[in-house]
Structures are given as structure tokens and as C-alpha cells.
PDB file of C-alpha atoms in Angstrom:
ATOM      1  CA  MET M   1      -4.550  94.939  -7.117  1.00  0.00           C
ATOM      2  CA  GLY M   2      -6.635  96.440  -9.896  1.00  0.00           C
ATOM      3  CA  LEU M   3      -6.946  94.866 -13.322  1.00  0.00           C
ATOM      4  CA  LEU M   4      -8.071  96.712 -16.440  1.00  0.00           C
ATOM      5  CA  ILE M   5      -8.249  95.289 -19.963  1.00  0.00           C
ATOM      6  CA  PHE M   6      -9.138  97.652 -22.784  1.00  0.00           C
ATOM      7  CA  ALA M   7     -10.453  96.440 -26.152  1.00  0.00           C
ATOM      8  CA  CYS M   8      -9.832  98.054 -29.511  1.00  0.00           C
ATOM      9  CA  SER M   9      -9.747  97.042 -33.161  1.00  0.00           C
ATOM     10  CA  SER M  10      -6.810  95.321 -34.842  1.00  0.00           C
ATOM     11  CA  ASN M  11      -5.783  93.367 -37.906  1.00  0.00           C
ATOM     12  CA  ASP M  12      -3.885  90.090 -37.671  1.00  0.00           C
ATOM     13  CA  SER M  13      -0.349  90.653 -36.418  1.00  0.00           C
ATOM     14  CA  PRO M  14       2.451  89.691 -38.805  1.00  0.00           C
ATOM     15  CA  SER M  15       4.686  86.788 -37.826  1.00  0.00           C
ATOM     16  CA  ASP M  16       7.900  88.657 -38.666  1.00  0.00           C
ATOM     17  CA  SER M  17       9.168  90.176 -35.404  1.00  0.00           C
ATOM     18  CA  SER M  18      11.834  92.449 -36.920  1.00  0.00           C
ATOM     19  CA  ASN M  19      10.789  93.782 -40.348  1.00  0.00           C
ATOM     20  CA  PHE M  20       8.203  96.368 -39.319  1.00  0.00           C
ATOM     21  CA  ASP M  21       7.936 100.017 -38.345  1.00  0.00           C
ATOM     22  CA  SER M  22       6.937 100.717 -34.754  1.00  0.00           C
ATOM     23  CA  ALA M  23       4.946 103.712 -36.017  1.00  0.00           C
ATOM     24  CA  ASP M  24       2.546 101.228 -37.632  1.00  0.00           C
ATOM     25  CA  TYR M  25       1.596  99.954 -34.163  1.00  0.00           C
ATOM     26  CA  ILE M  26      -0.227 101.608 -31.286  1.00  0.00           C
ATOM     27  CA  TYR M  27       1.548  99.149 -28.970  1.00  0.00           C
ATOM     28  CA  PHE M  28       3.466  95.879 -29.331  1.00  0.00           C
ATOM     29  CA  MET M  29       6.048  93.508 -27.923  1.00  0.00           C
ATOM     30  CA  SER M  30       8.206  91.486 -30.302  1.00  0.00           C
ATOM     31  CA  GLY M  31      11.356  89.394 -30.509  1.00  0.00           C
ATOM     32  CA  LYS M  32      12.343  85.743 -30.627  1.00  0.00           C
ATOM     33  CA  ILE M  33      11.230  83.151 -28.080  1.00  0.00           C
ATOM     34  CA  ASN M  34      13.792  80.334 -28.080  1.00  0.00           C
ATOM     35  CA  GLY M  35      14.706  81.456 -31.598  1.00  0.00           C
ATOM     36  CA  GLU M  36      11.130  81.634 -32.937  1.00  0.00           C
ATOM     37  CA  PRO M  37       9.897  85.119 -33.993  1.00  0.00           C
ATOM     38  CA  PHE M  38       6.852  86.642 -32.306  1.00  0.00           C
ATOM     39  CA  LEU M  39       4.973  89.915 -32.543  1.00  0.00           C
ATOM     40  CA  PHE M  40       1.967  90.704 -30.343  1.00  0.00           C
ATOM     41  CA  GLY M  41       0.280  94.073 -30.725  1.00  0.00           C
ATOM     42  CA  GLN M  42      -2.185  96.338 -32.472  1.00  0.00           C
ATOM     43  CA  ARG M  43      -1.701  98.078 -35.787  1.00  0.00           C
ATOM     44  CA  VAL M  44      -2.762 101.686 -36.231  1.00  0.00           C
ATOM     45  CA  ASP M  45      -4.831 100.723 -39.293  1.00  0.00           C
ATOM     46  CA  ALA M  46      -6.531  97.850 -37.462  1.00  0.00           C
ATOM     47  CA  THR M  47     -10.141  96.897 -38.122  1.00  0.00           C
ATOM     48  CA  THR M  48     -10.473  93.875 -35.813  1.00  0.00           C
ATOM     49  CA  LEU M  49      -9.205  93.094 -32.336  1.00  0.00           C
ATOM     50  CA  ASP M  50      -5.986  91.116 -32.024  1.00  0.00           C
ATOM     51  CA  TYR M  51      -4.261  92.065 -28.759  1.00  0.00           C
ATOM     52  CA  SER M  52      -5.641  94.413 -26.101  1.00  0.00           C
ATOM     53  CA  PRO M  53      -3.489  96.459 -23.721  1.00  0.00           C
ATOM     54  CA  GLY M  54      -4.034  95.733 -20.065  1.00  0.00           C
ATOM     55  CA  LEU M  55      -2.839  97.423 -16.915  1.00  0.00           C
ATOM     56  CA  SER M  56      -2.383  95.902 -13.483  1.00  0.00           C
ATOM     57  CA  ASN M  57      -1.157  98.248 -10.751  1.00  0.00           C
ATOM     58  CA  THR M  58      -0.073  96.971  -7.343  1.00  0.00           C
ATOM     59  CA  LEU M  59      -0.174  99.131  -4.230  1.00  0.00           C
ATOM     60  CA  PRO M  60       0.764  97.625  -0.848  1.00  0.00           C
ATOM     61  CA  ALA M  61      -1.001  98.698   2.312  1.00  0.00           C
ATOM     62  CA  VAL M  62       2.293  99.942   3.775  1.00  0.00           C
ATOM     63  CA  CYS M  63       2.917 102.393   0.958  1.00  0.00           C
ATOM     64  CA  ALA M  64       1.353 105.448   2.549  1.00  0.00           C
ATOM     65  CA  TYR M  65       3.067 104.882   5.887  1.00  0.00           C
ATOM     66  CA  TYR M  66       6.539 103.612   4.976  1.00  0.00           C
ATOM     67  CA  PRO M  67       7.780 105.430   1.877  1.00  0.00           C
ATOM     68  CA  ASP M  68      11.262 103.921   2.236  1.00  0.00           C
ATOM     69  CA  THR M  69       9.986 100.357   1.930  1.00  0.00           C
ATOM     70  CA  GLY M  70       6.616 100.699   0.228  1.00  0.00           C
ATOM     71  CA  GLY M  71       6.006 101.358  -3.417  1.00  0.00           C
ATOM     72  CA  TYR M  72       3.762 101.165  -6.446  1.00  0.00           C
ATOM     73  CA  ASN M  73       4.213  98.808  -9.397  1.00  0.00           C
ATOM     74  CA  TYR M  74       3.070  99.537 -12.962  1.00  0.00           C
ATOM     75  CA  HIS M  75       2.368  96.437 -15.048  1.00  0.00           C
ATOM     76  CA  PRO M  76       1.301  97.081 -18.667  1.00  0.00           C
ATOM     77  CA  PHE M  77       0.657  93.884 -20.611  1.00  0.00           C
ATOM     78  CA  LEU M  78      -0.841  92.554 -23.857  1.00  0.00           C
ATOM     79  CA  TYR M  79      -3.744  90.110 -23.776  1.00  0.00           C
ATOM     80  CA  PRO M  80      -5.193  88.265 -26.784  1.00  0.00           C
ATOM     81  CA  ASN M  81      -8.664  88.808 -28.198  1.00  0.00           C
ATOM     82  CA  LEU M  82     -11.173  87.284 -25.768  1.00  0.00           C
ATOM     83  CA  ASP M  83     -12.470  85.155 -28.654  1.00  0.00           C
ATOM     84  CA  ASP M  84      -9.079  83.422 -28.841  1.00  0.00           C
ATOM     85  CA  GLU M  85      -7.537  83.309 -25.364  1.00  0.00           C
ATOM     86  CA  ASN M  86      -5.478  80.203 -26.172  1.00  0.00           C
ATOM     87  CA  ARG M  87      -2.777  82.483 -27.544  1.00  0.00           C
ATOM     88  CA  PRO M  88       0.069  83.895 -25.422  1.00  0.00           C
ATOM     89  CA  SER M  89      -0.001  86.957 -23.201  1.00  0.00           C
ATOM     90  CA  ILE M  90       3.075  89.035 -22.405  1.00  0.00           C
ATOM     91  CA  GLY M  91       3.885  92.050 -20.276  1.00  0.00           C
ATOM     92  CA  MET M  92       6.400  93.991 -18.235  1.00  0.00           C
ATOM     93  CA  GLU M  93       6.495  95.295 -14.707  1.00  0.00           C
ATOM     94  CA  PHE M  94       8.046  98.488 -13.372  1.00  0.00           C
ATOM     95  CA  VAL M  95       8.777  97.600  -9.754  1.00  0.00           C
ATOM     96  CA  ARG M  96       8.472 100.329  -7.106  1.00  0.00           C
ATOM     97  CA  PHE M  97       8.440 103.074  -9.742  1.00  0.00           C
ATOM     98  CA  HIS M  98       6.371 105.249  -7.427  1.00  0.00           C
ATOM     99  CA  LEU M  99       7.268 105.758  -3.782  1.00  0.00           C
ATOM    100  CA  CYS M 100       4.450 107.088  -1.657  1.00  0.00           C
ATOM    101  CA  SER M 101       4.827 110.388   0.122  1.00  0.00           C
ATOM    102  CA  ASP M 102       2.776 113.467   0.824  1.00  0.00           C
ATOM    103  CA  GLU M 103       5.024 115.530  -1.444  1.00  0.00           C
ATOM    104  CA  ALA M 104       4.950 113.437  -4.649  1.00  0.00           C
ATOM    105  CA  TYR M 105       1.590 112.474  -6.023  1.00  0.00           C
ATOM    106  CA  GLN M 106       1.471 109.939  -8.847  1.00  0.00           C
ATOM    107  CA  SER M 107      -0.450 112.124 -11.283  1.00  0.00           C
ATOM    108  CA  GLU M 108       2.100 114.925 -10.866  1.00  0.00           C
ATOM    109  CA  THR M 109       5.221 112.798 -11.300  1.00  0.00           C
ATOM    110  CA  PHE M 110       4.087 109.906 -13.503  1.00  0.00           C
ATOM    111  CA  ASN M 111       5.421 111.242 -16.827  1.00  0.00           C
ATOM    112  CA  ASP M 112       8.910 111.577 -15.321  1.00  0.00           C
ATOM    113  CA  LYS M 113       9.103 107.989 -14.066  1.00  0.00           C
ATOM    114  CA  PHE M 114      10.209 106.294 -17.318  1.00  0.00           C
ATOM    115  CA  PRO M 115      13.367 108.106 -18.450  1.00  0.00           C
ATOM    116  CA  ILE M 116      15.499 106.939 -21.354  1.00  0.00           C
ATOM    117  CA  GLY M 117      18.259 104.612 -20.213  1.00  0.00           C
ATOM    118  CA  GLU M 118      19.261 101.116 -19.114  1.00  0.00           C
ATOM    119  CA  TYR M 119      17.359  99.315 -16.340  1.00  0.00           C
ATOM    120  CA  ASP M 120      18.343  96.485 -14.011  1.00  0.00           C
ATOM    121  CA  PHE M 121      16.115  93.491 -13.369  1.00  0.00           C
ATOM    122  CA  ALA M 122      14.255  93.181 -10.078  1.00  0.00           C
ATOM    123  CA  SER M 123      14.675  90.007  -8.029  1.00  0.00           C
ATOM    124  CA  SER M 124      11.075  90.256  -6.830  1.00  0.00           C
ATOM    125  CA  ASN M 125       7.908  92.034  -7.874  1.00  0.00           C
ATOM    126  CA  GLU M 126       6.869  92.676  -4.278  1.00  0.00           C
ATOM    127  CA  PRO M 127       6.229  96.439  -4.074  1.00  0.00           C
ATOM    128  CA  SER M 128       7.131  96.543  -0.375  1.00  0.00           C
ATOM    129  CA  ASN M 129      10.671  95.173  -0.757  1.00  0.00           C
ATOM    130  CA  GLY M 130      13.924  95.874  -2.515  1.00  0.00           C
ATOM    131  CA  PRO M 131      15.380  98.867  -4.353  1.00  0.00           C
ATOM    132  CA  THR M 132      13.246 101.081  -6.544  1.00  0.00           C
ATOM    133  CA  GLY M 133      13.199 101.473 -10.279  1.00  0.00           C
ATOM    134  CA  LYS M 134      13.882  97.948 -11.533  1.00  0.00           C
ATOM    135  CA  VAL M 135      11.949  95.940 -14.109  1.00  0.00           C
ATOM    136  CA  GLY M 136      10.546  92.500 -14.838  1.00  0.00           C
ATOM    137  CA  VAL M 137       9.014  90.691 -17.821  1.00  0.00           C
ATOM    138  CA  ASN M 138       6.380  87.956 -17.804  1.00  0.00           C
ATOM    139  CA  TYR M 139       4.958  85.572 -20.421  1.00  0.00           C
ATOM    140  CA  ASN M 140       2.194  82.962 -20.576  1.00  0.00           C
ATOM    141  CA  PRO M 141       2.234  80.614 -23.604  1.00  0.00           C
ATOM    142  CA  ILE M 142      -1.534  80.260 -23.103  1.00  0.00           C
ATOM    143  CA  ALA M 143      -3.078  83.374 -21.597  1.00  0.00           C
ATOM    144  CA  THR M 144      -5.762  81.613 -19.577  1.00  0.00           C
ATOM    145  CA  GLN M 145      -3.623  78.943 -17.931  1.00  0.00           C
ATOM    146  CA  GLY M 146      -0.118  77.946 -16.880  1.00  0.00           C
ATOM    147  CA  PRO M 147       2.705  77.455 -17.071  1.00  0.00           C
ATOM    148  CA  PHE M 148       3.563  81.041 -16.199  1.00  0.00           C
ATOM    149  CA  TYR M 149       7.031  82.473 -16.790  1.00  0.00           C
ATOM    150  CA  ASP M 150       8.741  85.583 -15.434  1.00  0.00           C
ATOM    151  CA  THR M 151      12.190  87.079 -14.892  1.00  0.00           C
ATOM    152  CA  TYR M 152      12.139  86.848 -11.088  1.00  0.00           C
ATOM    153  CA  GLY M 153      13.073  83.176 -10.802  1.00  0.00           C
ATOM    154  CA  GLY M 154      16.749  83.159 -11.666  1.00  0.00           C
ATOM    155  CA  ASP M 155      19.916  84.671 -13.086  1.00  0.00           C
ATOM    156  CA  GLN M 156      19.696  87.424 -15.727  1.00  0.00           C
ATOM    157  CA  THR M 157      23.364  87.542 -16.746  1.00  0.00           C
ATOM    158  CA  GLY M 158      23.525  88.750 -20.350  1.00  0.00           C
ATOM    159  CA  SER M 159      19.984  90.114 -20.268  1.00  0.00           C
ATOM    160  CA  TYR M 160      19.170  93.776 -20.847  1.00  0.00           C
ATOM    161  CA  PHE M 161      16.272  96.218 -20.788  1.00  0.00           C
ATOM    162  CA  SER M 162      16.441  99.748 -22.147  1.00  0.00           C
ATOM    163  CA  ILE M 163      14.010 102.574 -22.851  1.00  0.00           C
ATOM    164  CA  ILE M 164      14.976 104.524 -25.980  1.00  0.00           C
ATOM    165  CA  SER M 165      11.912 106.790 -26.251  1.00  0.00           C
ATOM    166  CA  SER M 166       9.569 108.122 -23.570  1.00  0.00           C
ATOM    167  CA  ILE M 167       6.748 110.509 -24.534  1.00  0.00           C
ATOM    168  CA  PRO M 168       3.776 111.749 -22.471  1.00  0.00           C
ATOM    169  CA  ALA M 169       0.392 110.637 -23.816  1.00  0.00           C
ATOM    170  CA  ASN M 170      -1.933 112.385 -21.392  1.00  0.00           C
ATOM    171  CA  SER M 171      -5.560 113.046 -22.310  1.00  0.00           C
ATOM    172  CA  TYR M 172      -7.392 116.331 -21.835  1.00  0.00           C
ATOM    173  CA  ILE M 173     -10.908 117.712 -21.910  1.00  0.00           C
ATOM    174  CA  LEU M 174     -11.125 121.484 -22.333  1.00  0.00           C
ATOM    175  CA  GLU M 175      -7.454 121.786 -21.311  1.00  0.00           C
ATOM    176  CA  VAL M 176      -8.100 119.852 -18.103  1.00  0.00           C
ATOM    177  CA  GLN M 177      -5.991 116.700 -17.761  1.00  0.00           C
ATOM    178  CA  VAL M 178      -8.277 113.693 -17.300  1.00  0.00           C
ATOM    179  CA  GLY M 179      -5.849 110.843 -18.006  1.00  0.00           C
ATOM    180  CA  THR M 180      -2.154 110.187 -17.405  1.00  0.00           C
ATOM    181  CA  ALA M 181      -0.116 107.912 -19.676  1.00  0.00           C
ATOM    182  CA  GLN M 182       3.333 107.515 -21.202  1.00  0.00           C
ATOM    183  CA  ILE M 183       4.350 105.919 -24.509  1.00  0.00           C
ATOM    184  CA  ILE M 184       7.646 104.115 -24.026  1.00  0.00           C
ATOM    185  CA  GLU M 185       9.727 102.259 -26.614  1.00  0.00           C
ATOM    186  CA  GLY M 186      12.806 100.151 -26.099  1.00  0.00           C
ATOM    187  CA  ASN M 187      14.765  96.932 -26.426  1.00  0.00           C
ATOM    188  CA  PHE M 188      15.200  93.888 -24.220  1.00  0.00           C
ATOM    189  CA  ALA M 189      16.510  90.343 -23.904  1.00  0.00           C
ATOM    190  CA  VAL M 190      15.584  88.161 -20.946  1.00  0.00           C
ATOM    191  CA  LYS M 191      15.477  84.714 -19.438  1.00  0.00           C
ATOM    192  CA  LEU M 192      12.006  83.695 -18.256  1.00  0.00           C
ATOM    193  CA  TYR M 193      11.653  81.046 -15.556  1.00  0.00           C
ATOM    194  CA  ASN M 194       8.661  78.791 -14.985  1.00  0.00           C
ATOM    195  CA  THR M 195       7.188  79.971 -11.683  1.00  0.00           C
ATOM    196  CA  GLU M 196       6.627  76.334 -10.646  1.00  0.00           C
ATOM    197  CA  ASP M 197       9.896  74.879 -11.986  1.00  0.00           C
ATOM    198  CA  SER M 198      12.931  77.169 -12.253  1.00  0.00           C
ATOM    199  CA  SER M 199      14.754  74.583 -14.405  1.00  0.00           C
ATOM    200  CA  ASP M 200      12.226  75.307 -17.192  1.00  0.00           C
ATOM    201  CA  VAL M 201      13.641  78.401 -18.903  1.00  0.00           C
ATOM    202  CA  ILE M 202      12.481  80.417 -21.935  1.00  0.00           C
ATOM    203  CA  THR M 203      14.860  82.882 -23.594  1.00  0.00           C
ATOM    204  CA  ILE M 204      13.693  86.018 -25.396  1.00  0.00           C
ATOM    205  CA  THR M 205      16.221  87.702 -27.685  1.00  0.00           C
ATOM    206  CA  ASP M 206      16.045  90.686 -30.060  1.00  0.00           C
ATOM    207  CA  GLY M 207      13.152  92.062 -28.020  1.00  0.00           C
ATOM    208  CA  ARG M 208      11.450  95.332 -28.903  1.00  0.00           C
ATOM    209  CA  PHE M 209       8.493  97.061 -27.296  1.00  0.00           C
ATOM    210  CA  LYS M 210       6.141  99.987 -27.543  1.00  0.00           C
ATOM    211  CA  MET M 211       3.941 100.064 -24.464  1.00  0.00           C
ATOM    212  CA  ILE M 212       1.695 102.571 -22.706  1.00  0.00           C
ATOM    213  CA  PRO M 213       1.831 102.477 -18.900  1.00  0.00           C
ATOM    214  CA  SER M 214      -0.894 104.683 -17.452  1.00  0.00           C
ATOM    215  CA  LEU M 215      -2.838 105.671 -14.378  1.00  0.00           C
ATOM    216  CA  GLN M 216      -6.507 104.724 -14.156  1.00  0.00           C
TER     217      GLN M 216
END
């Protein structure tokens, strides 16, 4: 597993999770946690760091040899300013969104992997098991320590996850592509289960997101 956290400047995020324009943010996740509004992200006009985007990609050893059962997970997440890590972190995971084969390289197919539409929730984030193309959400009330919550621990009846906008955000130098990324926006509602105690459940409603999964 590789882990990358990128820093950039930001102003303080507003507490209102609904009355804002997504165009004002480079990236964000928002909604209500057990009825309480939240908004974690980075404004376009930011001058100080608030939340940094991170990316954790998981590739199992079997991927190159068993394309029917192997896979690649993309896990973009938001992590608080390193000067204040006692705040929450939050992210999403695209489970087995790339299947390994000699014919389909990630850099060639990445921008097509996040189409607009509804997505089911994965029962596991293991990239070597289960059907492809499902999603998960995770949340830590304190970024540096537990308890840790995710969608894999229980029932998701009534939950939803949808992508409503998906735009390539690749980077180029002299017309040569040097970076691969996608800006995705959408809506979600989920139940998050304590990974150590499945009876401890957090509910997110009215969720919105603008995230940037990428290859590094």
C-alpha cells in the first residue's frame, strides 16, 4: 500500500454543510453526522491549510496473475492540517476499480473508471475478493487515533452513493501527459460501523463530495 498526503493552502472551512457552492472548493466532503453538519475541504481562495487531500492505493500481489479475482483500489481521503490532527479525517474507497491485465493499463483507462451513476456498497475492501466497481466510505472522529468507522461492517439498507459529475483533470508538460486524475462530484448517505464494535454506528445523511482520485 502506498500513502501520499499533499499539502496546500486553505482558509477555515465553514460549519454549514449545505449552503455553499462546490465551485468554491477544490475538494470537499460534507453532510450531517448523526444530524450535526460538517464540511471538510479546501476553498479555492484559501490562504492557509485546512484539509489536505490524500491518496492510498491498494494493489494485491495476485493482481497481475489473476485478473478475475485481483484488483486495484483507489482511496482518496481528506486529512486535517498536520498542526491540528485532533480533527476528523474522512474518505472513500473505490473497490476493485481497476482489474489487472496486459490489455488495460491504468493510465490508459483511469479517466473512464468513474462514470456518472449509482454505485452499490462493497462488503469488503479487500482488492482480491468480491465483485468489481463498488464503493466504501470511512471516517475517523480523530484522525490520529481510533475509533475508526467504515461502511464494511454492516447493513447499508437506505444508503446511497452516486456520481453526478466526472471530469478528467490530467496534467501535461509540453503536451505530454505527466499526471492522471479525475474530478468527481456526487451525493451519498451511509451507515458507518466501528471497526472494533459493530453495534457502534454513525449515520451520515445529506452527503456531498468533490474529490480527486488520481494515479501517482
